[in-house]
Amino acid sequence: MQFTHPALTPHRIGVVELKNRLAVAPMSRVSAAPDGTPTDEMTYYYQDFARGGWGLVITEGTYTDTAHSQGYLNQPGLASDTHVTGWRRVTDAVHAEGSPIVAQLMHAGALSQGNPRGVGTIAPSAVTPRGEMLEEYGGSGRWPTPRAMSMGDIDSVVIGFVDAAARAQAAGFDGVEIHAANGYLLDQFLTVYTNRRDDIYGGTVANRIRLTCRIVADIRARVPSHFLVGVRLSQTKVNDFTYRWPGGASDAEVIFAGLAEAGADYLHIASEGRDFIDTARLPDGRTITAVARAASGLPVMANGGMHDLRQASDVLDGGHADLVSLGRGALANPDLPARVAAGADLNAFDHAMLSPMATIANARAWSLAHK
Ligand SMILES: Cc1cc2nc3c(=O)[nH]c(=O)nc-3n(C[C@H](O)[C@H](O)[C@H](O)COP(=O)(O)O)c2cc1C
């Protein structure tokens, strides 16, 4: 028997046709080779989602340059020709199963906890990050205090993102998603307490989103128009679940309109550490994703606890978003779209899947033990 759910209807981002509105959310799996090259294990991992019928697969955060961008040991990169060759195997396998795939491009900034180059961390300002390193990705203790970025550092970061996007295209990806969420470098620029700059990249919200807009515009100018350029944003962070954009909806409108003007194809709103309902409601009562749709005119993807299929259906039917992405629900159910279509039960996510580290090998061992 077939079940209907609004997430099972097709949609389009740019010229890319999605067979449903379910996306695999970006999830770091710290399972690449030590030099950042994707492995066969990663190819099977991503292929499994495509086989499960996801409308879109978004990769884990992938570092952009061979300087400061890497966040974790065994994180994959898009910073060399070897990386391109490794990712090509992944994109071919995913395409063979019928899903488009987008690479999430990430610069860790002050939240880098594993960069074998030993170059120290950089950030908009020399502010010690809140909280502690993430043990699931191999860190422990406080993050170091970063060095404040010069204008030359900013130019290098932009070049890193643009070159990584060009490599993503060479590797066969359908697009890139700029990681401007969850407390990493671009979110450090957007966040008032980590950005104390008094130049064109600090102060007003228009200035704090300027670097992300510049990266989007420069990538757009470099890649063909069919290649997607999305942006992921969040109010919350891996090291701060309580932060909210200080200007509420008026900040949100500046951010979303600016990114649309820069040439973004879609916006992806994450809610790190919290479910959508906890973080989506702005002080004026609207949801952040509904404001994103209105201010940008772009397809908007909502994230956070969407394995609650009732919530996913309310978000889509209520006009709050065009698509939903799932992280933990996808890990527990790589075949979730097929299950939803069949009306089958979903497996519950168990945090032990990511323990002691969030590697693919640990999740596989968990699955075998719970068969
Ligand atoms: C193991 C794991 C790794 C993650 N890595 C990333 C990442 O690389 N980039 C990112 O933007 N979000 C990352 N996230 C956050 C997820 O994309 C998602 O926002 C979060 O899990 C909430 O969605 P969910 O309720 O569907 O799990 C990660 C989450 C998990 C569980």
Short mmCIF file of C-alpha atoms and ligand atoms in Angstrom, two decimals:
data_model
loop_
_atom_site.label_atom_id
_atom_site.label_comp_id
_atom_site.label_asym_id
_atom_site.label_seq_id
_atom_site.Cartn_x
_atom_site.Cartn_y
_atom_site.Cartn_z
CA MET A 1 0.00 0.00 0.00
CA GLN A 2 1.27 3.48 -0.87
CA PHE A 3 1.11 6.29 1.71
CA THR A 4 1.05 9.96 0.87
CA HIS A 5 3.19 12.54 2.59
CA PRO A 6 3.88 16.04 1.26
CA ALA A 7 7.63 15.30 1.36
CA LEU A 8 7.15 12.65 -1.33
CA THR A 9 6.18 15.17 -4.01
CA PRO A 10 8.83 16.35 -6.48
CA HIS A 11 10.49 19.74 -6.38
CA ARG A 12 13.20 21.65 -8.20
CA ILE A 13 16.20 23.70 -7.10
CA GLY A 14 17.56 25.76 -9.97
CA VAL A 15 17.50 23.32 -12.89
CA VAL A 16 18.03 20.26 -10.68
CA GLU A 17 14.94 18.06 -10.45
CA LEU A 18 14.37 16.37 -7.09
CA LYS A 19 12.11 13.33 -7.01
CA ASN A 20 11.00 14.25 -3.47
CA ARG A 21 11.56 16.94 -0.83
CA LEU A 22 13.70 14.81 1.48
CA ALA A 23 17.39 15.70 1.73
CA VAL A 24 20.14 13.97 3.69
CA ALA A 25 21.51 16.70 5.99
CA PRO A 26 25.28 17.29 6.04
CA MET A 27 26.93 15.03 8.63
CA SER A 28 30.64 14.93 9.44
CA ARG A 29 31.78 11.33 9.66
CA VAL A 30 35.55 11.83 10.14
CA SER A 31 36.15 8.75 7.98
CA ALA A 32 38.32 10.11 5.14
CA ALA A 33 41.96 9.12 4.60
CA PRO A 34 44.42 11.17 6.68
CA ASP A 35 45.11 13.39 3.62
CA GLY A 36 41.37 14.18 3.26
CA THR A 37 40.67 11.87 0.32
CA PRO A 38 37.23 10.17 0.40
CA THR A 39 37.45 6.39 0.88
CA ASP A 40 35.53 3.44 -0.58
CA GLU A 41 33.69 3.21 2.76
CA MET A 42 32.43 6.76 2.20
CA THR A 43 31.37 5.88 -1.34
CA TYR A 44 29.19 3.01 -0.03
CA TYR A 45 27.85 5.21 2.77
CA TYR A 46 26.64 7.93 0.39
CA GLN A 47 25.47 5.44 -2.23
CA ASP A 48 23.25 3.80 0.39
CA PHE A 49 21.24 7.02 0.81
CA ALA A 50 20.75 7.35 -2.93
CA ARG A 51 19.58 3.75 -3.07
CA GLY A 52 17.12 4.61 -0.28
CA GLY A 53 15.46 7.17 -2.57
CA TRP A 54 16.52 10.56 -1.13
CA GLY A 55 15.64 13.54 -3.31
CA LEU A 56 19.00 15.16 -2.50
CA VAL A 57 22.17 14.06 -0.73
CA ILE A 58 24.27 16.76 0.95
CA THR A 59 27.78 15.72 1.97
CA GLU A 60 29.50 16.30 5.25
CA GLY A 61 31.34 19.59 5.76
CA THR A 62 34.37 19.44 3.44
CA TYR A 63 37.38 21.68 3.94
CA THR A 64 38.24 24.20 1.26
CA ASP A 65 41.99 24.94 1.43
CA THR A 66 45.29 23.60 2.70
CA ALA A 67 45.77 26.39 5.23
CA HIS A 68 43.33 26.98 8.11
CA SER A 69 40.00 25.56 6.91
CA GLN A 70 40.23 21.95 8.15
CA GLY A 71 38.16 21.32 11.28
CA TYR A 72 38.81 17.69 12.17
CA LEU A 73 41.33 14.95 11.53
CA ASN A 74 40.01 12.57 8.85
CA GLN A 75 37.66 15.24 7.49
CA PRO A 76 37.42 15.09 3.69
CA GLY A 77 38.66 18.01 1.62
CA LEU A 78 38.08 19.58 -1.78
CA ALA A 79 41.49 21.20 -1.75
CA SER A 80 43.53 18.99 -4.11
CA ASP A 81 43.31 16.89 -7.27
CA THR A 82 43.48 13.72 -5.16
CA HIS A 83 40.38 14.87 -3.29
CA VAL A 84 38.62 15.40 -6.64
CA THR A 85 39.44 11.84 -7.72
CA GLY A 86 38.10 10.42 -4.43
CA TRP A 87 34.87 12.45 -4.59
CA ARG A 88 34.35 11.46 -8.26
CA ARG A 89 33.85 7.87 -7.10
CA VAL A 90 31.22 9.07 -4.61
CA THR A 91 29.30 11.26 -7.08
CA ASP A 92 29.31 8.53 -9.75
CA ALA A 93 27.93 5.99 -7.26
CA VAL A 94 25.23 8.36 -6.01
CA HIS A 95 24.19 9.41 -9.51
CA ALA A 96 24.02 5.77 -10.60
CA GLU A 97 21.31 5.30 -7.95
CA GLY A 98 19.38 8.35 -9.14
CA SER A 99 20.00 11.11 -6.55
CA PRO A 100 21.69 14.48 -7.07
CA ILE A 101 24.51 15.28 -4.63
CA VAL A 102 25.80 18.60 -3.33
CA ALA A 103 29.13 19.14 -1.49
CA GLN A 104 29.01 21.15 1.71
CA LEU A 105 32.01 23.51 1.77
CA MET A 106 33.21 24.34 5.26
CA HIS A 107 35.85 26.53 6.86
CA ALA A 108 36.08 25.77 10.58
CA GLY A 109 37.65 29.09 11.63
CA ALA A 110 38.06 29.23 15.42
CA LEU A 111 36.28 25.87 15.81
CA SER A 112 39.07 23.86 14.19
CA GLN A 113 40.06 21.00 16.46
CA GLY A 114 42.13 18.88 14.08
CA ASN A 115 44.31 20.44 11.41
CA PRO A 116 47.48 18.39 10.82
CA ARG A 117 49.22 21.45 9.35
CA GLY A 118 49.58 22.96 12.83
CA VAL A 119 48.99 26.49 11.55
CA GLY A 120 46.79 27.72 14.42
CA THR A 121 43.24 29.00 14.03
CA ILE A 122 41.86 32.18 12.44
CA ALA A 123 38.58 34.01 13.00
CA PRO A 124 37.01 37.45 12.50
CA SER A 125 38.33 38.51 15.94
CA ALA A 126 40.63 37.02 18.57
CA VAL A 127 37.80 35.70 20.76
CA THR A 128 38.18 32.36 22.56
CA PRO A 129 35.24 30.14 21.52
CA ARG A 130 32.59 29.22 24.07
CA GLY A 131 32.33 25.62 25.19
CA GLU A 132 34.65 22.72 24.53
CA MET A 133 35.84 20.71 21.52
CA LEU A 134 33.60 17.93 20.21
CA GLU A 135 34.75 14.51 21.41
CA GLU A 136 32.75 12.72 18.70
CA TYR A 137 35.06 14.31 16.15
CA GLY A 138 38.21 13.58 18.13
CA GLY A 139 38.70 16.74 20.24
CA SER A 140 38.87 17.49 23.95
CA GLY A 141 39.25 20.58 26.14
CA ARG A 142 38.93 24.25 25.21
CA TRP A 143 39.46 25.56 21.70
CA PRO A 144 42.51 27.79 21.32
CA THR A 145 42.15 31.54 20.93
CA PRO A 146 42.21 32.33 17.20
CA ARG A 147 44.21 35.01 15.41
CA ALA A 148 42.10 37.90 14.05
CA MET A 149 41.97 37.74 10.25
CA SER A 150 43.63 40.41 8.09
CA MET A 151 42.07 41.56 4.81
CA GLY A 152 44.62 39.30 3.10
CA ASP A 153 43.35 36.32 5.15
CA ILE A 154 39.79 37.15 4.06
CA ASP A 155 40.82 37.21 0.39
CA SER A 156 42.57 33.83 0.82
CA VAL A 157 39.47 32.29 2.41
CA VAL A 158 37.32 33.54 -0.49
CA ILE A 159 39.75 32.06 -3.03
CA GLY A 160 39.69 28.79 -1.08
CA PHE A 161 35.88 28.54 -1.30
CA VAL A 162 35.80 29.48 -5.00
CA ASP A 163 38.54 26.99 -5.95
CA ALA A 164 36.87 24.27 -3.86
CA ALA A 165 33.57 24.92 -5.69
CA ALA A 166 35.34 24.57 -9.04
CA ARG A 167 36.87 21.29 -7.82
CA ALA A 168 33.41 20.14 -6.68
CA GLN A 169 32.18 20.70 -10.21
CA ALA A 170 35.15 18.77 -11.60
CA ALA A 171 34.35 15.95 -9.16
CA GLY A 172 30.84 15.61 -10.61
CA PHE A 173 28.78 17.30 -7.89
CA ASP A 174 25.49 18.98 -8.81
CA GLY A 175 26.37 21.95 -6.62
CA VAL A 176 27.85 23.20 -3.39
CA GLU A 177 26.35 24.28 -0.10
CA ILE A 178 28.28 27.04 1.69
CA HIS A 179 28.42 26.20 5.41
CA ALA A 180 27.57 29.48 7.13
CA ALA A 181 25.89 27.78 10.11
CA ASN A 182 26.56 26.10 13.44
CA GLY A 183 29.36 28.36 14.71
CA TYR A 184 32.00 27.77 12.00
CA LEU A 185 33.96 30.55 10.28
CA LEU A 186 31.19 32.24 8.28
CA ASP A 187 28.83 32.04 11.25
CA GLN A 188 31.59 33.55 13.41
CA PHE A 189 31.41 36.56 11.08
CA LEU A 190 27.62 36.74 11.43
CA THR A 191 27.57 36.38 15.22
CA VAL A 192 27.90 39.57 17.24
CA TYR A 193 30.02 38.19 20.08
CA THR A 194 32.64 36.53 17.84
CA ASN A 195 32.86 39.45 15.37
CA ARG A 196 34.27 42.61 16.91
CA ARG A 197 35.59 44.05 13.65
CA ASP A 198 35.14 47.71 12.81
CA ASP A 199 35.74 47.33 9.04
CA ILE A 200 33.27 46.44 6.26
CA TYR A 201 32.97 42.88 7.65
CA GLY A 202 31.84 43.88 11.17
CA GLY A 203 29.16 45.94 12.91
CA THR A 204 25.83 45.98 11.07
CA VAL A 205 24.14 42.75 10.05
CA ALA A 206 24.72 43.72 6.38
CA ASN A 207 28.45 43.88 7.13
CA ARG A 208 28.46 40.62 9.13
CA ILE A 209 26.85 38.66 6.25
CA ARG A 210 29.03 40.42 3.64
CA LEU A 211 31.74 37.72 3.50
CA THR A 212 29.21 34.92 2.86
CA CYS A 213 27.53 37.03 0.15
CA ARG A 214 30.93 37.71 -1.44
CA ILE A 215 31.75 33.98 -1.48
CA VAL A 216 28.37 33.16 -3.08
CA ALA A 217 28.78 35.87 -5.74
CA ASP A 218 32.37 34.85 -6.55
CA ILE A 219 31.45 31.17 -6.84
CA ARG A 220 28.44 32.08 -8.98
CA ALA A 221 30.77 33.98 -11.33
CA ARG A 222 33.12 30.98 -11.58
CA VAL A 223 30.74 28.01 -12.12
CA PRO A 224 28.09 27.42 -14.81
CA SER A 225 24.53 28.57 -14.05
CA HIS A 226 23.19 24.99 -13.73
CA PHE A 227 25.61 24.27 -10.85
CA LEU A 228 23.78 24.87 -7.54
CA VAL A 229 25.08 27.25 -4.92
CA GLY A 230 23.18 26.86 -1.64
CA VAL A 231 23.83 28.41 1.77
CA ARG A 232 23.30 26.85 5.19
CA LEU A 233 22.56 29.18 8.10
CA SER A 234 21.53 28.72 11.72
CA GLN A 235 20.98 30.77 14.83
CA THR A 236 22.27 28.03 17.16
CA LYS A 237 25.83 26.65 17.13
CA VAL A 238 27.59 23.44 18.07
CA ASN A 239 29.08 25.38 20.99
CA ASP A 240 26.03 27.57 21.82
CA PHE A 241 22.45 26.30 21.60
CA THR A 242 20.95 29.54 22.94
CA TYR A 243 22.14 32.20 20.47
CA ARG A 244 19.46 33.99 18.43
CA TRP A 245 19.95 36.68 15.77
CA PRO A 246 19.69 39.87 17.83
CA GLY A 247 17.50 41.74 15.32
CA GLY A 248 15.08 38.80 14.87
CA ALA A 249 13.08 39.02 11.63
CA SER A 250 14.71 42.28 10.53
CA ASP A 251 18.19 40.67 10.69
CA ALA A 252 16.78 37.62 8.93
CA GLU A 253 15.39 39.71 6.08
CA VAL A 254 18.73 41.44 5.49
CA ILE A 255 20.59 38.12 5.55
CA PHE A 256 18.22 36.21 3.26
CA ALA A 257 17.69 39.03 0.74
CA GLY A 258 21.45 39.64 0.59
CA LEU A 259 22.21 36.00 -0.17
CA ALA A 260 19.51 35.87 -2.85
CA GLU A 261 20.92 38.99 -4.47
CA ALA A 262 24.41 37.45 -4.39
CA GLY A 263 23.08 34.57 -6.51
CA ALA A 264 22.24 31.73 -4.08
CA ASP A 265 19.98 28.97 -5.44
CA TYR A 266 18.59 27.73 -2.12
CA LEU A 267 18.73 28.41 1.61
CA HIS A 268 19.06 25.68 4.24
CA ILE A 269 18.17 26.60 7.81
CA ALA A 270 19.69 24.32 10.44
CA SER A 271 18.85 24.03 14.10
CA GLU A 272 21.95 22.59 15.71
CA GLY A 273 21.23 20.85 19.00
CA ARG A 274 17.53 21.71 18.92
CA ASP A 275 14.46 20.69 16.96
CA PHE A 276 13.02 23.00 14.31
CA ILE A 277 10.10 24.11 16.50
CA ASP A 278 12.49 25.28 19.26
CA THR A 279 14.58 27.50 17.01
CA ALA A 280 12.36 28.46 14.08
CA ARG A 281 9.95 30.85 15.80
CA LEU A 282 11.13 34.46 15.56
CA PRO A 283 10.04 37.09 18.12
CA ASP A 284 7.38 38.37 15.67
CA GLY A 285 5.77 34.91 15.60
CA ARG A 286 6.81 33.94 12.06
CA THR A 287 9.10 30.99 11.40
CA ILE A 288 12.61 31.78 10.23
CA THR A 289 12.09 29.57 7.17
CA ALA A 290 8.87 31.36 6.16
CA VAL A 291 10.76 34.67 6.43
CA ALA A 292 13.53 33.13 4.32
CA ARG A 293 11.03 32.15 1.61
CA ALA A 294 9.41 35.59 1.56
CA ALA A 295 12.63 37.62 1.71
CA SER A 296 14.62 35.55 -0.81
CA GLY A 297 12.05 34.03 -3.17
CA LEU A 298 14.28 30.93 -3.14
CA PRO A 299 13.57 27.29 -2.25
CA VAL A 300 14.10 26.90 1.50
CA MET A 301 15.05 23.72 3.34
CA ALA A 302 14.06 23.29 7.00
CA ASN A 303 16.05 21.09 9.37
CA GLY A 304 15.78 19.77 12.92
CA GLY A 305 13.84 16.73 14.12
CA MET A 306 12.08 16.12 10.79
CA HIS A 307 12.11 12.36 11.45
CA ASP A 308 8.92 13.36 13.28
CA LEU A 309 6.99 12.99 10.04
CA ARG A 310 4.01 14.92 11.39
CA GLN A 311 6.26 17.94 12.00
CA ALA A 312 7.73 17.56 8.49
CA SER A 313 4.26 17.51 7.00
CA ASP A 314 3.13 20.57 9.03
CA VAL A 315 6.25 22.48 7.92
CA LEU A 316 5.66 21.70 4.23
CA ASP A 317 1.86 21.99 4.19
CA GLY A 318 2.01 25.16 6.33
CA GLY A 319 4.20 26.91 3.75
CA HIS A 320 7.14 27.17 6.16
CA ALA A 321 9.60 25.47 3.78
CA ASP A 322 9.86 23.76 0.41
CA LEU A 323 12.11 20.90 1.51
CA VAL A 324 13.21 19.19 4.72
CA SER A 325 16.61 17.73 5.58
CA LEU A 326 17.25 14.96 8.07
CA GLY A 327 20.45 14.12 9.92
CA ARG A 328 19.90 11.60 12.72
CA GLY A 329 16.77 10.23 11.04
CA ALA A 330 18.78 9.53 7.89
CA LEU A 331 21.53 7.77 9.84
CA ALA A 332 19.00 5.47 11.49
CA ASN A 333 17.06 5.04 8.21
CA PRO A 334 19.20 5.36 5.07
CA ASP A 335 16.08 4.13 3.21
CA LEU A 336 13.72 6.63 4.88
CA PRO A 337 12.01 7.88 1.67
CA ALA A 338 11.19 4.30 0.68
CA ARG A 339 9.89 3.63 4.19
CA VAL A 340 7.70 6.74 4.17
CA ALA A 341 6.26 5.76 0.79
CA ALA A 342 5.50 2.26 2.08
CA GLY A 343 4.08 3.50 5.40
CA ALA A 344 6.73 1.44 7.21
CA ASP A 345 7.95 2.26 10.74
CA LEU A 346 11.16 4.25 11.15
CA ASN A 347 14.11 3.05 13.23
CA ALA A 348 14.76 5.29 16.22
CA PHE A 349 18.13 7.06 16.23
CA ASP A 350 20.46 5.82 18.98
CA HIS A 351 23.28 8.13 20.00
CA ALA A 352 25.47 5.05 20.49
CA MET A 353 25.74 5.02 16.65
CA LEU A 354 28.15 7.94 16.98
CA SER A 355 30.09 6.61 19.93
CA PRO A 356 32.93 6.84 20.79
CA MET A 357 33.38 8.76 17.51
CA ALA A 358 30.99 9.73 14.72
CA THR A 359 32.72 7.47 12.18
CA ILE A 360 31.01 5.36 9.53
CA ALA A 361 32.77 2.28 10.95
CA ASN A 362 31.25 2.83 14.41
CA ALA A 363 27.77 3.26 12.94
CA ARG A 364 28.20 0.09 10.90
CA ALA A 365 29.33 -1.86 13.99
CA TRP A 366 26.27 -0.54 15.83
CA SER A 367 23.97 -1.64 12.98
CA LEU A 368 25.47 -5.15 12.91
CA ALA A 369 25.10 -5.47 16.69
CA HIS A 370 21.43 -4.43 16.52
CA LYS A 371 20.32 -6.56 13.56
C1 LIG B 1 27.05 13.04 13.19
C2 LIG B 1 26.62 14.41 12.79
C3 LIG B 1 27.48 15.20 12.04
C4 LIG B 1 27.09 16.49 11.62
N1 LIG B 1 27.92 17.21 10.80
C5 LIG B 1 27.47 18.35 10.21
C6 LIG B 1 28.21 18.98 9.18
O1 LIG B 1 29.27 18.51 8.73
N2 LIG B 1 27.71 20.13 8.66
C7 LIG B 1 26.53 20.68 9.09
O2 LIG B 1 26.11 21.72 8.59
N3 LIG B 1 25.79 20.08 10.05
C8 LIG B 1 26.23 18.92 10.60
N4 LIG B 1 25.44 18.26 11.51
C9 LIG B 1 24.12 18.81 11.87
C10 LIG B 1 23.01 18.14 11.03
O3 LIG B 1 23.13 18.47 9.66
C11 LIG B 1 21.62 18.58 11.51
O4 LIG B 1 21.52 19.98 11.42
C12 LIG B 1 21.33 18.15 12.95
O5 LIG B 1 21.65 16.79 13.15
C13 LIG B 1 19.84 18.37 13.28
O6 LIG B 1 19.03 17.65 12.34
P1 LIG B 1 18.32 16.25 12.73
O7 LIG B 1 17.37 16.55 13.86
O8 LIG B 1 17.62 15.81 11.49
O9 LIG B 1 19.41 15.31 13.17
C14 LIG B 1 25.83 16.99 11.98
C15 LIG B 1 24.97 16.19 12.77
C16 LIG B 1 25.34 14.92 13.14
C17 LIG B 1 24.36 14.07 13.94
#
